[in-house]
Coordinates of C-alpha atoms in Angstrom, one line a residue:
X126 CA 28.1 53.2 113.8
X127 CA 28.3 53.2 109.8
X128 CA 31.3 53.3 108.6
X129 CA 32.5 55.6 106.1
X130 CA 32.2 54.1 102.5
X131 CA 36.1 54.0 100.5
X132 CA 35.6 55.9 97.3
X133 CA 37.4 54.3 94.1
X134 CA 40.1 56.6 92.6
X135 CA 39.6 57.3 89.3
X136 CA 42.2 58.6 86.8
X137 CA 40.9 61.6 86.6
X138 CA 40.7 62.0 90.0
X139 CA 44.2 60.6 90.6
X140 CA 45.9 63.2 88.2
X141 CA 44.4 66.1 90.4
X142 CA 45.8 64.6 93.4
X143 CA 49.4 64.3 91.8
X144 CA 48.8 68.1 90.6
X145 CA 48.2 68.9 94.4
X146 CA 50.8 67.1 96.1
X147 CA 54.0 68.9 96.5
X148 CA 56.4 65.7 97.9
X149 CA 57.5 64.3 95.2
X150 CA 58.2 61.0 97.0
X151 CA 54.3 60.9 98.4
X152 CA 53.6 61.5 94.9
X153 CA 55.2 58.3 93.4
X154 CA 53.7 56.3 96.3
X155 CA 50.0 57.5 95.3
X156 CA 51.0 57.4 92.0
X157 CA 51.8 53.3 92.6
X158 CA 49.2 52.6 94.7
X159 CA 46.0 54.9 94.2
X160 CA 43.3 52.2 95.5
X161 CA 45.3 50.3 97.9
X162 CA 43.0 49.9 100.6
X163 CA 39.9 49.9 98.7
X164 CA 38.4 46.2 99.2
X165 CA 37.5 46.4 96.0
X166 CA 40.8 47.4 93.8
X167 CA 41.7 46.3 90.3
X168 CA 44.6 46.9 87.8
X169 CA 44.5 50.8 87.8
X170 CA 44.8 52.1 84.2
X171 CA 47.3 54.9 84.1
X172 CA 46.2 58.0 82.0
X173 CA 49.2 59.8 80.2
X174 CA 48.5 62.8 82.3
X175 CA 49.4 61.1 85.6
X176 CA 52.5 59.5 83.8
X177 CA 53.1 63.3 82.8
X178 CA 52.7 64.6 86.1
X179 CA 54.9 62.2 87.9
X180 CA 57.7 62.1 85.7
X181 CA 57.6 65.4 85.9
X182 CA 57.8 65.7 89.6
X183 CA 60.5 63.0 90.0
X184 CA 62.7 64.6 87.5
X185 CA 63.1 68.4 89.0
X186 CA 63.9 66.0 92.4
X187 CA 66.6 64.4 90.4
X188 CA 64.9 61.1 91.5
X189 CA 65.9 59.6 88.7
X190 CA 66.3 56.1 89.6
X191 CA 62.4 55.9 90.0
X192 CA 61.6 58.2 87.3
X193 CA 63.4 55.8 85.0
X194 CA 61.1 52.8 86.7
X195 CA 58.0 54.8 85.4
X196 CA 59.4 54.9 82.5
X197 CA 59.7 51.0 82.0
X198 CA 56.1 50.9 83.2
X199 CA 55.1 53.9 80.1
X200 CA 57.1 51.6 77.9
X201 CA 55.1 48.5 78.5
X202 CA 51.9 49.9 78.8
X203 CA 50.7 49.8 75.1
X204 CA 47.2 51.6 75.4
X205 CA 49.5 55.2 75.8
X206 CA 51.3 56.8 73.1
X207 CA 53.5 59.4 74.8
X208 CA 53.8 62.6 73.6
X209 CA 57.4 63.8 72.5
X210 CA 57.4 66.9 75.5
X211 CA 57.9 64.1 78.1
X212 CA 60.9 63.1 76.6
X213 CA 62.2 66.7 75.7
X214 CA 61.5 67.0 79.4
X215 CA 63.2 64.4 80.7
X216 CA 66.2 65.1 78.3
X217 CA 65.9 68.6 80.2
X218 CA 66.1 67.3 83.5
X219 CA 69.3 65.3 82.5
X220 CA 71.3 68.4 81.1
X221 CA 70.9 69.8 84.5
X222 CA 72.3 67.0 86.8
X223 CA 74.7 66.9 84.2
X224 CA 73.7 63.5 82.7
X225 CA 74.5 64.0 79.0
X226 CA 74.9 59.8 78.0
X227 CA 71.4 59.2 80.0
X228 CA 70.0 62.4 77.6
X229 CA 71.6 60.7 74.7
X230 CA 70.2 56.9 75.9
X231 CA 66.9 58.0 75.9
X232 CA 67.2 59.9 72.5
X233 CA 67.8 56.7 70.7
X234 CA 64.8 55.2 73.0
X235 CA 62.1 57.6 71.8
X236 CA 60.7 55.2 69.3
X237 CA 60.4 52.5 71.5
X238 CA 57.5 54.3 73.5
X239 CA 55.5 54.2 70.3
X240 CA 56.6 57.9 69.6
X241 CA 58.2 59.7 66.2
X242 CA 61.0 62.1 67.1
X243 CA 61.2 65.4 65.3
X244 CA 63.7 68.4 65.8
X245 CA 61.7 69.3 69.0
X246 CA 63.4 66.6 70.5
X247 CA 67.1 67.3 68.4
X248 CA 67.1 70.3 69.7
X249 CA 66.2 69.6 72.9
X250 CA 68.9 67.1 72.8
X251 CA 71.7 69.2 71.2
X252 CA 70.5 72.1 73.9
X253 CA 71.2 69.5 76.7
X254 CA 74.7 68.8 75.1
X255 CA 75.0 72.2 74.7
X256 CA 74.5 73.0 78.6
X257 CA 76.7 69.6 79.7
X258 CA 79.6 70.9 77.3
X259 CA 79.5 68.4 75.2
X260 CA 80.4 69.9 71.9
X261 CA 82.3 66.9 70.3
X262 CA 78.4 64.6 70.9
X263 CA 76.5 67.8 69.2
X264 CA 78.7 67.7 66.2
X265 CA 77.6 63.8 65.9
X266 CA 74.0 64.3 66.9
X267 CA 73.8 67.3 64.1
X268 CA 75.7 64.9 61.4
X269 CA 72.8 62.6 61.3
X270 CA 70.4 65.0 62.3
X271 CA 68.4 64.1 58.8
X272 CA 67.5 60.9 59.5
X273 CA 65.1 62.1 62.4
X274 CA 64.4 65.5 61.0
X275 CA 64.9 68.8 59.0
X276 CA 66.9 71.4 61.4
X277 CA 65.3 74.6 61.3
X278 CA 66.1 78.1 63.0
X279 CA 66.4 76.9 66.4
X280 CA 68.6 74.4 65.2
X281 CA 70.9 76.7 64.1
X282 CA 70.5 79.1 67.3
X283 CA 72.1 76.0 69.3
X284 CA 74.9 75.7 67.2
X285 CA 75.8 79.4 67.0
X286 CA 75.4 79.3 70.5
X287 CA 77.7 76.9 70.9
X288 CA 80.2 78.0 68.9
X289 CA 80.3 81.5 70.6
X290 CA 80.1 79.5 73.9
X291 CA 83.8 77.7 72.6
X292 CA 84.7 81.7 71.7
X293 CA 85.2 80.5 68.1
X294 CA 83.1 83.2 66.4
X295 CA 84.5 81.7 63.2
X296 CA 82.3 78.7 63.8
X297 CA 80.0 81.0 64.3
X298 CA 80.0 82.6 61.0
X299 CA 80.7 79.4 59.0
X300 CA 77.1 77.6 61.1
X301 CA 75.4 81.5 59.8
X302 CA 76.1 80.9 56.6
X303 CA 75.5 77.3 56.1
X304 CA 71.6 78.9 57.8
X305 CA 71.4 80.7 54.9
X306 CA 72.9 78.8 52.0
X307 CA 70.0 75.8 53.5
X308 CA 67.1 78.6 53.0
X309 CA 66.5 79.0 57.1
X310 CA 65.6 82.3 57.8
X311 CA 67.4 83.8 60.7
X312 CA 65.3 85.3 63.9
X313 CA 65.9 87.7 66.4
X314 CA 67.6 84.8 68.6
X315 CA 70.1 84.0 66.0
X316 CA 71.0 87.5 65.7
X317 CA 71.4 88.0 69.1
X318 CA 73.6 84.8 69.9
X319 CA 75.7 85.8 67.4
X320 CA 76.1 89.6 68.4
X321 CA 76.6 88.3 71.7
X322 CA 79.2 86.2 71.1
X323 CA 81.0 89.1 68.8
X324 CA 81.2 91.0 71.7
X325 CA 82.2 88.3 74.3
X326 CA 85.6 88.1 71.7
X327 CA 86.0 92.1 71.5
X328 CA 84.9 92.2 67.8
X329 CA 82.7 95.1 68.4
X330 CA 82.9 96.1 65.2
X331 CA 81.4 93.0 63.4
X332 CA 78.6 92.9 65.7
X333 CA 77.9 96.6 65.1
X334 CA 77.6 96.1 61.1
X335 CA 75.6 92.5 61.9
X336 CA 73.0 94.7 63.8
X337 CA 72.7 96.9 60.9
X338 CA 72.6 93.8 58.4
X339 CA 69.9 92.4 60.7
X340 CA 68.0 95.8 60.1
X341 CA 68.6 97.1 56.4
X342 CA 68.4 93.1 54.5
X343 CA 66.1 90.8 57.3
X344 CA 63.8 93.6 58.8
X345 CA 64.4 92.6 61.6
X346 CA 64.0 94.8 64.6
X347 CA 66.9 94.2 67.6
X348 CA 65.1 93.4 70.6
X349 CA 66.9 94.8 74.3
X350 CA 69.2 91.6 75.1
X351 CA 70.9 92.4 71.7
X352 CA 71.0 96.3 73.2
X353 CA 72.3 94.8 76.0
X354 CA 74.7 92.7 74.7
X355 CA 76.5 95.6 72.3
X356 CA 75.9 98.0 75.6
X357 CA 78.2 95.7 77.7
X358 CA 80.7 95.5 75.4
X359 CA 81.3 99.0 75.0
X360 CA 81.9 99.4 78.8
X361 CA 83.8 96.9 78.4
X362 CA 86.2 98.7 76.3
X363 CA 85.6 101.9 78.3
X364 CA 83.3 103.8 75.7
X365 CA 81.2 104.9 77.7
X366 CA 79.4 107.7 75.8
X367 CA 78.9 105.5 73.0
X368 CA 76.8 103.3 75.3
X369 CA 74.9 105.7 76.9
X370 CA 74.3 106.7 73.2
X371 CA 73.3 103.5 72.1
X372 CA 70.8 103.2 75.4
X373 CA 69.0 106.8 73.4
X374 CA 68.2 104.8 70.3
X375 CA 66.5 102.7 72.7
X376 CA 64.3 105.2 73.8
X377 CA 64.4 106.4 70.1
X378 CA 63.0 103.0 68.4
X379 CA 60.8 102.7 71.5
X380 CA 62.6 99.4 72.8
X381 CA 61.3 97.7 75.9
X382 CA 64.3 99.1 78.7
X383 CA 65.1 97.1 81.1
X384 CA 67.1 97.1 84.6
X385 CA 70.1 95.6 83.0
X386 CA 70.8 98.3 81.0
X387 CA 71.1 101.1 83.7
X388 CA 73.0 98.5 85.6
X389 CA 75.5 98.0 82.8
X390 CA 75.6 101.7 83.0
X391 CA 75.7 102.5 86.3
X392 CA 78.9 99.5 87.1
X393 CA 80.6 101.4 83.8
X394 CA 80.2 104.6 85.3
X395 CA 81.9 104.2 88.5
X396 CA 84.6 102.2 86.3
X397 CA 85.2 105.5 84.6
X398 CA 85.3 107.8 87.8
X399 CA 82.1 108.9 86.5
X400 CA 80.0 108.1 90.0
X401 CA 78.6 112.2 89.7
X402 CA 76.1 110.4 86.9
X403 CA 74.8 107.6 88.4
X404 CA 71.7 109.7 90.3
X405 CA 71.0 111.0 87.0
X406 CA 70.8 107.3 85.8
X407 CA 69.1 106.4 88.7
X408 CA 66.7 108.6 88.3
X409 CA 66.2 108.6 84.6
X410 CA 65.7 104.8 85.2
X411 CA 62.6 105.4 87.2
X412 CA 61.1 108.3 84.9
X413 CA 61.3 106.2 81.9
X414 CA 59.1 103.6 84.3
X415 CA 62.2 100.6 84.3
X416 CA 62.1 99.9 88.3
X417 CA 65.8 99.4 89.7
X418 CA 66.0 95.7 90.8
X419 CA 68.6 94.1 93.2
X420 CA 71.4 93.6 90.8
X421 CA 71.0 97.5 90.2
X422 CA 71.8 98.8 93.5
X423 CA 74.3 95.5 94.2
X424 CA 76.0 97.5 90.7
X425 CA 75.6 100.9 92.9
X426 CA 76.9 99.1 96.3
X427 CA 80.1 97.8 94.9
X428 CA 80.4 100.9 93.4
X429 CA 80.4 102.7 96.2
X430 CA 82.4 100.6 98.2
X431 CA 85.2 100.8 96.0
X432 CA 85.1 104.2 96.3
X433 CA 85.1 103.8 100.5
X434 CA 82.2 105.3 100.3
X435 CA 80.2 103.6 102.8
X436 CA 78.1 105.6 104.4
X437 CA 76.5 106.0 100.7
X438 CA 76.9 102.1 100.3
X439 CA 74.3 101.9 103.6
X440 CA 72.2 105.0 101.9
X441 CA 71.8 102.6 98.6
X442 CA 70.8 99.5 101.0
X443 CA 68.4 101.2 102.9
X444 CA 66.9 103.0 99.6
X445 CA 66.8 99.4 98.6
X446 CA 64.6 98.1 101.4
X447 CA 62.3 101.1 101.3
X448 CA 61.6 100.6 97.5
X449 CA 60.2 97.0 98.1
X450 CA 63.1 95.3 96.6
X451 CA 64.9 93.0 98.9
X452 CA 68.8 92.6 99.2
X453 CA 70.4 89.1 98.7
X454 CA 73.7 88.1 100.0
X455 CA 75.6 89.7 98.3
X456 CA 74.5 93.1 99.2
X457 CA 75.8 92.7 102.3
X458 CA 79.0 90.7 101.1
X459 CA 80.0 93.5 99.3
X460 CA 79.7 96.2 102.1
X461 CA 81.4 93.6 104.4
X462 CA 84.1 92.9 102.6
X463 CA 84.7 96.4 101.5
X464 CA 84.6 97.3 105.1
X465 CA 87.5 94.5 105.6
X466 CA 89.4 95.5 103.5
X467 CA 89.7 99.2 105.1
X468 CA 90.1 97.2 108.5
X469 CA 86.7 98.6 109.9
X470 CA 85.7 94.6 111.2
X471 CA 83.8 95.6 113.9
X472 CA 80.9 97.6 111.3
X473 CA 81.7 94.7 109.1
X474 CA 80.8 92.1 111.9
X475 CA 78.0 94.5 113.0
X476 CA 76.4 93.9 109.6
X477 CA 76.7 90.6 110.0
X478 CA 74.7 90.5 112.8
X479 CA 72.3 92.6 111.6
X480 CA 71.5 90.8 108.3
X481 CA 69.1 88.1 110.2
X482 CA 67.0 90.9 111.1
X483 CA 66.6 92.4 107.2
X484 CA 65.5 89.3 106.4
X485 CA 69.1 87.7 104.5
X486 CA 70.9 84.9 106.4
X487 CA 75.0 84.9 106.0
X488 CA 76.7 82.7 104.0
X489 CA 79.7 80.9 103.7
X490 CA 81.4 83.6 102.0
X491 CA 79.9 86.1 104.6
X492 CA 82.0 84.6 107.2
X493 CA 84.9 83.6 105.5
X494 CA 85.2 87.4 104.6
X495 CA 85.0 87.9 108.6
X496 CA 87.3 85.9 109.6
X497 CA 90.3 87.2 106.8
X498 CA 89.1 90.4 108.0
X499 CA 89.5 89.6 111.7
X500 CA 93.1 87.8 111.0
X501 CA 94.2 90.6 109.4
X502 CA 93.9 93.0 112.0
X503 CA 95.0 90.2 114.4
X504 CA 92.0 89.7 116.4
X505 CA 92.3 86.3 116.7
X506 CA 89.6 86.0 119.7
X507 CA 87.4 86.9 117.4
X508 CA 88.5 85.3 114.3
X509 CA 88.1 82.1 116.5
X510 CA 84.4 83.2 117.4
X511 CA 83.6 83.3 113.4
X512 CA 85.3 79.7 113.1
X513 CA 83.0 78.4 116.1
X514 CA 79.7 80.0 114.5
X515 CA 81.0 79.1 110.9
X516 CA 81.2 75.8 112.9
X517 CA 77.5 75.8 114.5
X518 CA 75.5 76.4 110.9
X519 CA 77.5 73.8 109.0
X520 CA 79.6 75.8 106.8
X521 CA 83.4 75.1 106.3
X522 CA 86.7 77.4 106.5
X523 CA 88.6 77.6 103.3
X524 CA 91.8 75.8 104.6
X525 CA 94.5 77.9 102.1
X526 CA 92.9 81.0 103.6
X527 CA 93.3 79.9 107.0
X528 CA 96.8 78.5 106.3
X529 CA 98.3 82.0 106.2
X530 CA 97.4 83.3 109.0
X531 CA 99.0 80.2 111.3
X532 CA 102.2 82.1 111.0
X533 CA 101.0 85.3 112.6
X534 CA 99.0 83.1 115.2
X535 CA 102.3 81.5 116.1
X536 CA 103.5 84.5 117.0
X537 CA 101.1 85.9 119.2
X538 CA 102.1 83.3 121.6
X539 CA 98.4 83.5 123.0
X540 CA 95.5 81.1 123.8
X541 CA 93.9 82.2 121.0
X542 CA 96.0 80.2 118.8
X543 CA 94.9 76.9 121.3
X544 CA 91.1 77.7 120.7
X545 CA 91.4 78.6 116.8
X546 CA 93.6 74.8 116.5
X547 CA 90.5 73.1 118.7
X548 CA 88.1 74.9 116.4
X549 CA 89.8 73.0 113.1
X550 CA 89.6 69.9 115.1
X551 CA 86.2 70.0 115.3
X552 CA 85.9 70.6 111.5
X553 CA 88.1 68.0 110.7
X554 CA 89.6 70.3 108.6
X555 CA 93.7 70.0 109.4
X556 CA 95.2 69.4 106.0
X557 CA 99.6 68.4 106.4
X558 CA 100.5 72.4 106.2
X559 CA 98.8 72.7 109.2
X560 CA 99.9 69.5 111.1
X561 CA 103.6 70.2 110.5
X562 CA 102.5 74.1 111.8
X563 CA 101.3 72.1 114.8
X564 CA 104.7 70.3 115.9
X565 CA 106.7 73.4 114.6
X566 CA 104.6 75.5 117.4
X567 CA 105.0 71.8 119.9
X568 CA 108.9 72.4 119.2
X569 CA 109.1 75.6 120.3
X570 CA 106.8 76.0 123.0
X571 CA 107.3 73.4 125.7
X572 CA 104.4 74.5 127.8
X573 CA 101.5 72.4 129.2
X574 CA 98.8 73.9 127.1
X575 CA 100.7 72.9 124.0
X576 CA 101.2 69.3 124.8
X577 CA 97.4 69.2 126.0
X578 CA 96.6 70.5 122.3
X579 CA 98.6 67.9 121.2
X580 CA 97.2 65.1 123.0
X581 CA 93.6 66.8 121.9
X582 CA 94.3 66.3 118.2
X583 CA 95.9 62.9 118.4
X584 CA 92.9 61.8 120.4
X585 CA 90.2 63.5 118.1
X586 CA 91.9 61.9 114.7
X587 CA 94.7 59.8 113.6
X588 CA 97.7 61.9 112.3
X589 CA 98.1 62.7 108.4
X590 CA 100.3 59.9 106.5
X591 CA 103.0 62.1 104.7

């Protein structure tokens, strides 16, 4: 029988491959050994598409340790000259592990790949800072920002941004300024950073005459985050009709709407006891052709179930499901915690055990919520049944919230206090609050079932020191 004849893999062929394959780790492996078993396989010659492709694909895995390897390798291998996106990239991938000195490192290594930096890569640099809080490095990086390159508008945007970020709108104005006095022109971005910032520090007022500034001497038209942004801080402040005013020049100046707006509106309407207009948002929302999306009717379920009323918080889920748009967690969170707090645990744990079936799994704070709710109401069976399952899928208690309740548990004087004890044993989870809770309930209760707790815990793990 013939057997089946190897075919070579080309570079083209082996950039496709790394497109197609989803594991990053299987990726790198192909990536170092494309003709392996072929009896006939040479040096392969990397194209800067495969080095593209894998250091992309190791990076979003935060596999940086052999990302940096294939790095060396692009370094040495002289017949590539990268392009400055891989490294703008890469800088990228470090802001979000929170790597700002390995964002910095390879800064200062750009040139050493045979590549120029420009202010692409400054500010994708000073951005990474930016997102690592690093405010004292950006300063440096933008005091010799002229030996790389000339900052332009996006330049700027960073620093404004992260100014406003610091709250320190005065920064703000001083970086503006220094924009202008250099000849940048301002965009819509700059405009918006800094109106968002004005209003993140209550100065309403200056970002209301910057938006007309923006208008009348740039011509520059505000787009619906800087809506947005002056929207939320009116509600913020309680004016209420001015925002729903300011929503009408949006319609006015034929602005793009979007669900955040009605959101904003909707959250700032049951702030102001005004919950007899959110239909008519609701349903303006929809006639105007802006779909409500999940953070809309989580706005409307809070809402709601402040107001204890639940049976409309369950109305705005299930119209929530109908319309094609699927709840997240915190849908449910809300109802259930709103349902703990008025002491209804048994509809709150009955939603728990429904989510599975709508398609959301519980989280940590799902059942945390339970088991305060459960506590509260003294249902410690219970409460220990939520510890057990918290238990099962891996998630922990929070040990100040269970602290509190040891007193009650105490005195109940019942075997629910043995099994809730067992279940922090298992979690490993008895901090010195709760040891010394332990002897105080040995000390007073004598019995058989304490000292076989007792001898339980010392047998599962060694006593606190202290």
């Amino acid at each position: 029988m013939q057997t089946a004849k190897k075919v070579m893999v080309s570079p083209f062929r082996l950039s496709s491959l790394l497109r197609r394959e989803k594991d990053p780790k299987l990726a790198l492996h192909l990536f170092l050994n494309p003709n392996r078993h072929h009896p006939n396989a040479k040096p392969f010659r990397h194209s800067l598409l495969s080095y593209d492709l894998i250091i992309s694909k190791l990076g979003r895995a935060k596999m940086f340790s052999e990302m940096e390897n294939i790095m060396e390798k692009l370094k040495h291998d002289t017949r590539i000259n990268p392009q400055e996106i891989i490294f703008c990239n890469i800088m990228t991938f470090y802001s979000r592990a929170r790597l700002p000195n390995k964002a910095l490192q390879l800064f200062d290594e750009i040139p050493s790949y045979r590549c120029p930096r420009t202010v692409k890569a400054v500010n994708t640099l000073l951005n990474s800072l930016l997102i690592c809080s690093e405010f004292d490095k950006m300063v440096e990086v933008f005091a010799g920002i002229e030996n790389y390159a000339n900052p332009d508008a996006c330049t700027y945007n960073i620093l404004i941004n992260a100014c406003c970020v610091r709250l320190s709108t005065e920064s703000a104005w001083n970086v503006f300024d220094e924009m202008l006095s250099r000849g940048i022109a301002p965009n819509v971005v700059t405009f918006g950073t800094l109106i968002n910032g004005l209003c993140a520090n209550w100065e309403l007022d200056a970002a209301f005459s910057l938006k007309t500034r923006m208008e009348r001497d740039f011509k520059i038209r505000p787009d619906a985050h800087i809506y947005i942004a002056l929207i939320k801080g009116l509600c913020c402040v309680f004016r209420l009709d001015e925002a729903i005013k300011l929503k009408g020049e949006m319609l006015t100046k034929k602005v793009r709407l979007v669900p955040a707006v009605y959101t904003t509106l909707i959250s700032a309407s049951f702030k102001a006891n005004r919950k007899g207009e959110v239909s008519g948002l609701l349903e303006e929302m929809r006639r105007n052709g802006c779909k409500p999306d999940t953070v809309t009717y989580n706005a409307m379920i809070h809402g709601y179930c402040k107001e204890k009323e639940f049976v409309l918080a369950f109305g705005a889920l299930s119209e929530m499901e109908k319309n094609g748009c699927k709840p997240d967690v915190i849908s449910f969170n809300v109802i259930i915690g709103g349902l703990c707090r008025e002491r209804k645990v048994s509809e709150a744990y009955d939603l728990l055990e429904d989510m599975p079936r709508r398609g959301c799994a519980p989280d940590v704070v799902t059942y945390r919520t339970l088991f305060d709710g459960f506590c509260d109401v003294k249902k410690f069976k219970e409460a220990a049944s939520i510890l057990d399952e918290m238990n099962f899928v891996g998630y922990a208690h929070h040990t100040c919230s269970a602290s509190k309740y040891v007193d009650a548990l105490l005195l109940a004087k019942n075997k629910e206090l043995l099994a809730y004890m067992f279940m922090l044993v298992k979690r490993n989870s008895l901090d010195r609050y709760m040891w010394r809770l332990v002897i105080c309930l040995l000390c007073k209760d004598g019995s058989l079932d304490a000292h076989e707790l007792f001898d339980g815990l010392i047998n599962s793990h060694s006593l606190p020191v202290g």
